[in-house]
Amino acid sequence: MARSFDDLLAEAAAVPVAGWDFAWLAGRATERRPSWGYQRLLRDRLAAASSALDVQTGGGEVLAGAAPFPPVQAATESWPPNVAEAARRLAPLGGVVVASTDEPPLPFADGAFDLVSSRHPATVWWDELARVLRPGGTYFAQHVGPATMFELVEFFLGPRPQARLLRDPETEAADARAAGLEVVDLRTERLRAEFLDIGAVVYFLRKVVWTVPGFTVEAHRDRLRALHELIRRDGSFVAHASRTLIEARKP
Amino acid sequence: MAVTLDAQLLEILACPSPDHAPLTPGTPDDPAADALTCTSCGRTYPVRDGIPVLLLDEATPPTNGEPDTDSPDDSSSDGA
């Protein structure tokens, strides 16, 4: 028997949402992965590097999965709970976590690294990345792309034409060039995501808090009920995540 | 316990103030302390559980007599 709206909401509002493990959504939501396989490509680049930095490493999950590390592997993170978790995960692999802000300056010398990586950085400071790269060094990253999950965003917030223009890959490439880097790879993919019940939507919006800023079950109950009815009618709600792969070289 | 950061890492760590000056292990009073001190501005940064905390907010200002010429906060405020 189908579970009630109130039941699904109560369950999804109570479940813990810390960290970046989405296993709770198994069987209730899906999201395609980018075809390029960021972690595998990062592993190849780490294998060729002598000194690498991972910026905004989060809990270090993605970087750890790309080990082994070069002789010098540093990672920065600003959120204290993530700093501790990343250190626990990366130290046994030879990585050193540095607590820093997400804003310039990075606490590293000029030309310190031949590889700087990042997955889903909240902000990208191109001049600063170029500064810590040595000549011939590479910035390799997966960024959140333009208008990610906007079907979901606009269902709750209404049309957001200005926000749709943010994170444009061509703009990012132009910013990289302006900082003196050569863009050697630039790809963007739209990735189908599907929510099979309203509880999965609530879980996602609680966890990925910037999707619908200030989201709470109480404040968005009417829209949640409308979306619940839509999922009941159509079988699912489909949105699209957006990701950009960018590789830029310092001449 | 003294800072046991790798020498190669120590070479590339820098003060998060705008001049990115090199850091040296310990504090001026205790070279064995779990800390890193900026060779230019004299700020001291804690190293906690092997994690260098390179945040201006958590730095200890230099002890008296040492110059602190590069602090962005030291310019005369209030336009007075």
CSV table of C-alpha atoms in Angstrom, one decimal:
chain,number,residue,atom,x,y,z
A,1,MET,CA,0.0,0.0,0.0
A,2,ALA,CA,1.3,3.5,-0.8
A,3,ARG,CA,2.5,5.4,2.2
A,4,SER,CA,0.8,8.6,3.2
A,5,PHE,CA,2.1,12.1,2.5
A,6,ASP,CA,2.4,12.8,6.3
A,7,ASP,CA,4.2,9.5,6.9
A,8,LEU,CA,6.8,10.1,4.1
A,9,LEU,CA,7.4,13.7,5.3
A,10,ALA,CA,7.8,12.7,9.0
A,11,GLU,CA,10.3,10.0,8.1
A,12,ALA,CA,12.4,12.2,5.8
A,13,ALA,CA,12.3,15.2,8.1
A,14,ALA,CA,13.8,13.1,11.0
A,15,VAL,CA,16.6,11.1,9.3
A,16,PRO,CA,20.1,12.5,9.8
A,17,VAL,CA,21.6,14.2,6.7
A,18,ALA,CA,25.2,14.9,7.7
A,19,GLY,CA,28.0,13.9,5.2
A,20,TRP,CA,27.9,13.1,1.5
A,21,ASP,CA,26.6,9.5,1.6
A,22,PHE,CA,23.4,9.3,-0.4
A,23,ALA,CA,22.8,5.6,0.3
A,24,TRP,CA,19.5,6.4,2.1
A,25,LEU,CA,18.0,7.3,-1.3
A,26,ALA,CA,18.6,3.8,-2.7
A,27,GLY,CA,15.4,2.7,-4.4
A,28,ARG,CA,13.8,6.1,-4.0
A,29,ALA,CA,15.9,8.4,-6.2
A,30,THR,CA,18.5,8.1,-8.9
A,31,GLU,CA,21.1,10.4,-10.5
A,32,ARG,CA,23.2,9.7,-13.5
A,33,ARG,CA,27.0,10.2,-13.1
A,34,PRO,CA,29.0,12.2,-15.5
A,35,SER,CA,30.5,10.0,-18.3
A,36,TRP,CA,34.0,11.2,-17.8
A,37,GLY,CA,34.6,9.6,-14.4
A,38,TYR,CA,36.3,12.4,-12.4
A,39,GLN,CA,37.9,10.2,-9.7
A,40,ARG,CA,39.5,7.9,-12.3
A,41,LEU,CA,40.9,10.9,-14.2
A,42,LEU,CA,42.1,12.5,-11.0
A,43,ARG,CA,43.9,9.2,-10.1
A,44,ASP,CA,45.8,9.4,-13.4
A,45,ARG,CA,46.9,12.9,-12.7
A,46,LEU,CA,47.9,12.3,-9.1
A,47,ALA,CA,50.1,9.4,-10.4
A,48,ALA,CA,52.0,11.9,-12.6
A,49,ALA,CA,52.3,14.7,-10.0
A,50,SER,CA,55.0,15.4,-7.4
A,51,SER,CA,53.2,18.0,-5.4
A,52,ALA,CA,49.4,18.3,-5.3
A,53,LEU,CA,46.7,20.2,-3.6
A,54,ASP,CA,43.0,19.4,-3.3
A,55,VAL,CA,40.9,22.6,-2.6
A,56,GLN,CA,37.7,22.5,-0.6
A,57,THR,CA,38.2,18.8,-0.1
A,58,GLY,CA,35.1,18.3,2.1
A,59,GLY,CA,35.5,15.1,4.1
A,60,GLY,CA,38.3,14.0,1.7
A,61,GLU,CA,36.1,11.2,0.3
A,62,VAL,CA,36.7,11.9,-3.4
A,63,LEU,CA,40.5,12.6,-3.0
A,64,ALA,CA,41.0,9.4,-0.8
A,65,GLY,CA,39.3,7.3,-3.6
A,66,ALA,CA,41.9,8.7,-6.1
A,67,ALA,CA,45.0,7.5,-4.1
A,68,PRO,CA,47.9,6.8,-4.2
A,69,PHE,CA,49.1,10.3,-3.6
A,70,PRO,CA,52.2,12.1,-4.8
A,71,PRO,CA,55.1,12.7,-2.4
A,72,VAL,CA,53.4,16.0,-1.3
A,73,GLN,CA,49.6,15.9,-1.0
A,74,ALA,CA,47.9,18.8,0.8
A,75,ALA,CA,44.1,19.4,1.1
A,76,THR,CA,42.3,22.5,2.3
A,77,GLU,CA,38.9,22.6,4.0
A,78,SER,CA,37.1,25.4,6.0
A,79,TRP,CA,34.3,23.6,7.8
A,80,PRO,CA,35.7,22.2,11.1
A,81,PRO,CA,33.7,18.9,11.2
A,82,ASN,CA,34.9,18.2,7.6
A,83,VAL,CA,38.5,19.2,8.5
A,84,ALA,CA,38.6,16.5,11.2
A,85,GLU,CA,37.0,13.9,9.0
A,86,ALA,CA,39.3,14.7,6.1
A,87,ALA,CA,42.3,14.4,8.3
A,88,ARG,CA,41.2,11.0,9.6
A,89,ARG,CA,40.7,9.8,6.1
A,90,LEU,CA,43.7,11.3,4.3
A,91,ALA,CA,46.5,11.1,6.9
A,92,PRO,CA,46.9,7.3,6.6
A,93,LEU,CA,47.3,7.8,2.8
A,94,GLY,CA,50.0,10.5,3.3
A,95,GLY,CA,47.7,13.5,2.8
A,96,VAL,CA,48.0,16.6,5.1
A,97,VAL,CA,44.8,18.6,5.7
A,98,VAL,CA,45.2,22.3,6.3
A,99,ALA,CA,42.4,24.2,7.9
A,100,SER,CA,41.9,27.4,5.9
A,101,THR,CA,39.2,29.7,4.7
A,102,ASP,CA,37.6,29.2,1.2
A,103,GLU,CA,38.7,32.7,0.3
A,104,PRO,CA,42.1,33.9,-0.9
A,105,PRO,CA,44.9,33.8,-0.1
A,106,LEU,CA,45.5,30.1,0.0
A,107,PRO,CA,48.1,29.4,2.7
A,108,PHE,CA,50.8,28.1,0.2
A,109,ALA,CA,53.8,29.5,-1.5
A,110,ASP,CA,53.8,30.7,-5.1
A,111,GLY,CA,54.4,27.9,-7.6
A,112,ALA,CA,54.0,25.2,-4.8
A,113,PHE,CA,52.1,22.6,-6.8
A,114,ASP,CA,52.1,20.9,-10.2
A,115,LEU,CA,48.5,19.8,-9.7
A,116,VAL,CA,45.6,21.5,-8.0
A,117,SER,CA,42.3,19.6,-7.9
A,118,SER,CA,38.8,20.3,-6.6
A,119,ARG,CA,35.4,18.6,-6.9
A,120,HIS,CA,32.4,20.9,-6.6
A,121,PRO,CA,34.1,23.9,-5.1
A,122,ALA,CA,31.6,26.5,-3.8
A,123,THR,CA,33.7,29.3,-5.2
A,124,VAL,CA,36.7,29.3,-7.7
A,125,TRP,CA,39.4,31.9,-7.3
A,126,TRP,CA,41.3,31.7,-10.6
A,127,ASP,CA,44.1,34.2,-9.8
A,128,GLU,CA,44.9,32.3,-6.6
A,129,LEU,CA,44.9,28.9,-8.3
A,130,ALA,CA,47.2,30.2,-10.9
A,131,ARG,CA,49.5,31.7,-8.2
A,132,VAL,CA,50.1,28.4,-6.4
A,133,LEU,CA,50.6,26.4,-9.6
A,134,ARG,CA,54.1,26.2,-11.0
A,135,PRO,CA,54.7,26.7,-14.7
A,136,GLY,CA,53.5,23.6,-16.5
A,137,GLY,CA,51.1,22.8,-13.6
A,138,THR,CA,47.5,21.9,-14.0
A,139,TYR,CA,44.1,22.8,-12.4
A,140,PHE,CA,41.8,19.8,-12.8
A,141,ALA,CA,38.3,20.0,-11.4
A,142,GLN,CA,34.7,19.0,-11.6
A,143,HIS,CA,32.4,22.0,-11.0
A,144,VAL,CA,28.7,22.1,-10.4
A,145,GLY,CA,27.3,23.3,-13.8
A,146,PRO,CA,24.7,25.8,-14.8
A,147,ALA,CA,21.1,25.5,-13.7
A,148,THR,CA,21.7,22.3,-11.7
A,149,MET,CA,18.4,20.6,-10.5
A,150,PHE,CA,16.5,23.7,-11.7
A,151,GLU,CA,13.3,21.7,-12.3
A,152,LEU,CA,13.3,21.2,-8.5
A,153,VAL,CA,14.6,24.6,-7.6
A,154,GLU,CA,11.9,26.4,-9.7
A,155,PHE,CA,9.1,24.1,-8.5
A,156,PHE,CA,9.7,25.6,-5.1
A,157,LEU,CA,10.9,29.1,-5.9
A,158,GLY,CA,9.3,29.9,-9.2
A,159,PRO,CA,11.2,31.0,-12.4
A,160,ARG,CA,14.8,32.1,-11.7
A,161,PRO,CA,16.1,33.4,-15.0
A,162,GLN,CA,19.1,35.2,-13.5
A,163,ALA,CA,20.3,32.2,-11.5
A,164,ARG,CA,20.1,30.1,-14.6
A,165,LEU,CA,23.0,32.2,-16.1
A,166,LEU,CA,25.4,31.4,-13.2
A,167,ARG,CA,28.2,28.8,-13.5
A,168,ASP,CA,28.3,29.1,-17.3
A,169,PRO,CA,31.2,27.0,-18.4
A,170,GLU,CA,32.3,29.5,-21.1
A,171,THR,CA,32.4,32.2,-18.5
A,172,GLU,CA,34.5,30.0,-16.2
A,173,ALA,CA,36.9,29.3,-19.1
A,174,ALA,CA,37.2,33.0,-19.8
A,175,ASP,CA,37.9,33.6,-16.1
A,176,ALA,CA,40.6,30.9,-16.2
A,177,ARG,CA,42.2,32.5,-19.3
A,178,ALA,CA,42.1,35.9,-17.7
A,179,ALA,CA,44.1,34.5,-14.8
A,180,GLY,CA,46.8,33.4,-17.3
A,181,LEU,CA,45.8,29.7,-17.6
A,182,GLU,CA,45.3,27.7,-20.9
A,183,VAL,CA,42.0,25.8,-20.9
A,184,VAL,CA,42.8,22.4,-22.3
A,185,ASP,CA,39.5,20.6,-21.6
A,186,LEU,CA,36.0,21.9,-21.0
A,187,ARG,CA,32.9,19.6,-20.9
A,188,THR,CA,29.5,20.0,-19.5
A,189,GLU,CA,26.8,17.3,-19.1
A,190,ARG,CA,23.2,17.4,-18.0
A,191,LEU,CA,22.5,14.3,-15.9
A,192,ARG,CA,19.0,12.9,-15.4
A,193,ALA,CA,17.8,12.7,-11.8
A,194,GLU,CA,14.6,11.0,-10.8
A,195,PHE,CA,12.7,11.2,-7.5
A,196,LEU,CA,10.2,8.3,-6.8
A,197,ASP,CA,8.5,9.7,-3.7
A,198,ILE,CA,8.2,13.0,-1.8
A,199,GLY,CA,10.4,11.7,1.1
A,200,ALA,CA,13.3,11.4,-1.3
A,201,VAL,CA,12.8,15.0,-2.3
A,202,VAL,CA,12.7,16.2,1.3
A,203,TYR,CA,15.9,14.2,2.1
A,204,PHE,CA,17.7,15.7,-0.9
A,205,LEU,CA,16.6,19.3,-0.1
A,206,ARG,CA,17.6,18.9,3.6
A,207,LYS,CA,21.0,17.5,2.6
A,208,VAL,CA,21.9,19.7,-0.3
A,209,VAL,CA,20.9,22.9,1.5
A,210,TRP,CA,21.7,25.4,-1.2
A,211,THR,CA,19.2,23.9,-3.7
A,212,VAL,CA,16.3,25.7,-2.0
A,213,PRO,CA,17.9,28.1,0.5
A,214,GLY,CA,16.2,28.0,3.9
A,215,PHE,CA,14.2,24.8,3.0
A,216,THR,CA,12.1,23.4,5.8
A,217,VAL,CA,9.3,20.9,5.6
A,218,GLU,CA,7.0,23.3,7.6
A,219,ALA,CA,7.7,26.4,5.4
A,220,HIS,CA,7.2,24.5,2.1
A,221,ARG,CA,4.4,22.1,3.0
A,222,ASP,CA,2.0,23.3,0.3
A,223,ARG,CA,4.5,22.9,-2.5
A,224,LEU,CA,5.6,19.5,-1.1
A,225,ARG,CA,2.0,18.4,-1.2
A,226,ALA,CA,1.6,19.5,-4.8
A,227,LEU,CA,4.8,17.7,-5.7
A,228,HIS,CA,3.6,14.6,-3.9
A,229,GLU,CA,0.4,14.6,-5.9
A,230,LEU,CA,2.4,15.1,-9.1
A,231,ILE,CA,4.7,12.1,-8.3
A,232,ARG,CA,1.7,10.0,-7.5
A,233,ARG,CA,0.1,10.9,-10.8
A,234,ASP,CA,3.3,10.5,-13.0
A,235,GLY,CA,5.2,7.9,-11.1
A,236,SER,CA,8.2,10.2,-10.5
A,237,PHE,CA,9.6,13.7,-10.7
A,238,VAL,CA,12.5,14.2,-13.2
A,239,ALA,CA,15.2,16.9,-12.8
A,240,HIS,CA,18.7,17.3,-14.2
A,241,ALA,CA,21.9,17.8,-12.4
A,242,SER,CA,24.6,19.7,-14.3
A,243,ARG,CA,28.4,19.2,-14.1
A,244,THR,CA,31.4,20.7,-15.8
A,245,LEU,CA,34.8,19.1,-16.2
A,246,ILE,CA,37.6,21.7,-16.6
A,247,GLU,CA,41.3,21.3,-17.0
A,248,ALA,CA,43.5,24.3,-17.3
A,249,ARG,CA,47.3,24.5,-17.6
A,250,LYS,CA,49.7,27.2,-16.4
A,251,PRO,CA,52.1,28.0,-19.3
B,1,MET,CA,55.3,17.5,21.1
B,2,ALA,CA,57.2,19.2,18.3
B,3,VAL,CA,55.6,19.7,14.9
B,4,THR,CA,56.5,16.7,12.7
B,5,LEU,CA,55.3,18.1,9.4
B,6,ASP,CA,57.2,16.8,6.4
B,7,ALA,CA,60.1,19.1,5.4
B,8,GLN,CA,58.8,19.3,1.8
B,9,LEU,CA,55.4,20.3,3.1
B,10,LEU,CA,56.9,22.9,5.4
B,11,GLU,CA,58.6,24.4,2.4
B,12,ILE,CA,55.3,25.1,0.6
B,13,LEU,CA,53.1,26.1,3.5
B,14,ALA,CA,52.8,29.9,3.7
B,15,CYS,CA,51.2,32.5,6.0
B,16,PRO,CA,47.6,33.3,4.9
B,17,SER,CA,48.4,37.0,5.2
B,18,PRO,CA,48.8,38.7,1.8
B,19,ASP,CA,52.6,38.3,1.7
B,20,HIS,CA,52.5,34.5,1.8
B,21,ALA,CA,55.7,34.4,3.8
B,22,PRO,CA,57.3,31.0,4.8
B,23,LEU,CA,56.4,29.5,8.2
B,24,THR,CA,58.9,28.0,10.7
B,25,PRO,CA,58.1,25.3,13.3
B,26,GLY,CA,57.2,26.2,16.9
B,27,THR,CA,56.8,29.6,18.5
B,28,PRO,CA,59.6,32.2,19.2
B,29,ASP,CA,59.5,31.2,22.9
B,30,ASP,CA,59.2,27.4,22.3
B,31,PRO,CA,60.6,26.0,19.1
B,32,ALA,CA,59.2,22.6,20.1
B,33,ALA,CA,55.6,23.9,20.4
B,34,ASP,CA,52.8,22.5,18.2
B,35,ALA,CA,52.7,25.7,16.1
B,36,LEU,CA,54.0,27.4,13.0
B,37,THR,CA,55.3,31.0,13.1
B,38,CYS,CA,55.4,33.4,10.1
B,39,THR,CA,58.9,34.5,9.3
B,40,SER,CA,57.6,37.9,8.2
B,41,CYS,CA,54.6,39.1,10.3
B,42,GLY,CA,55.4,36.9,13.3
B,43,ARG,CA,51.9,35.5,13.7
B,44,THR,CA,51.7,32.1,15.3
B,45,TYR,CA,49.3,29.4,14.0
B,46,PRO,CA,48.3,26.3,16.0
B,47,VAL,CA,48.9,22.8,14.7
B,48,ARG,CA,46.2,20.6,16.2
B,49,ASP,CA,46.4,16.8,15.8
B,50,GLY,CA,48.7,17.3,12.9
B,51,ILE,CA,46.4,19.8,11.2
B,52,PRO,CA,48.0,23.2,10.5
B,53,VAL,CA,45.2,25.8,11.3
B,54,LEU,CA,46.2,28.6,8.9
B,55,LEU,CA,43.4,31.0,9.7
B,56,LEU,CA,44.1,34.6,10.5
B,57,ASP,CA,41.2,34.5,13.0
B,58,GLU,CA,43.0,31.8,15.0
B,59,ALA,CA,46.5,33.2,14.8
B,60,THR,CA,48.3,34.5,17.9
B,61,PRO,CA,49.7,38.1,17.2
B,62,PRO,CA,53.5,38.5,17.4
B,63,THR,CA,55.0,39.1,20.8
B,64,ASN,CA,56.0,42.7,21.5
B,65,GLY,CA,58.8,44.3,19.6
B,66,GLU,CA,58.2,42.4,16.4
B,67,PRO,CA,57.0,44.3,13.4
B,68,ASP,CA,53.6,43.5,12.0
B,69,THR,CA,53.7,45.6,8.9
B,70,ASP,CA,51.6,43.6,6.6
B,71,SER,CA,48.4,43.2,8.5
B,72,PRO,CA,45.4,44.3,6.4
B,73,ASP,CA,43.7,45.3,9.7
B,74,ASP,CA,46.4,47.7,10.9
B,75,SER,CA,45.8,50.6,8.5
B,76,SER,CA,44.4,53.5,10.4
B,77,SER,CA,40.7,52.9,10.8
B,78,ASP,CA,37.7,55.2,11.0
B,79,GLY,CA,39.3,57.6,8.6
B,80,ALA,CA,40.4,59.6,11.7
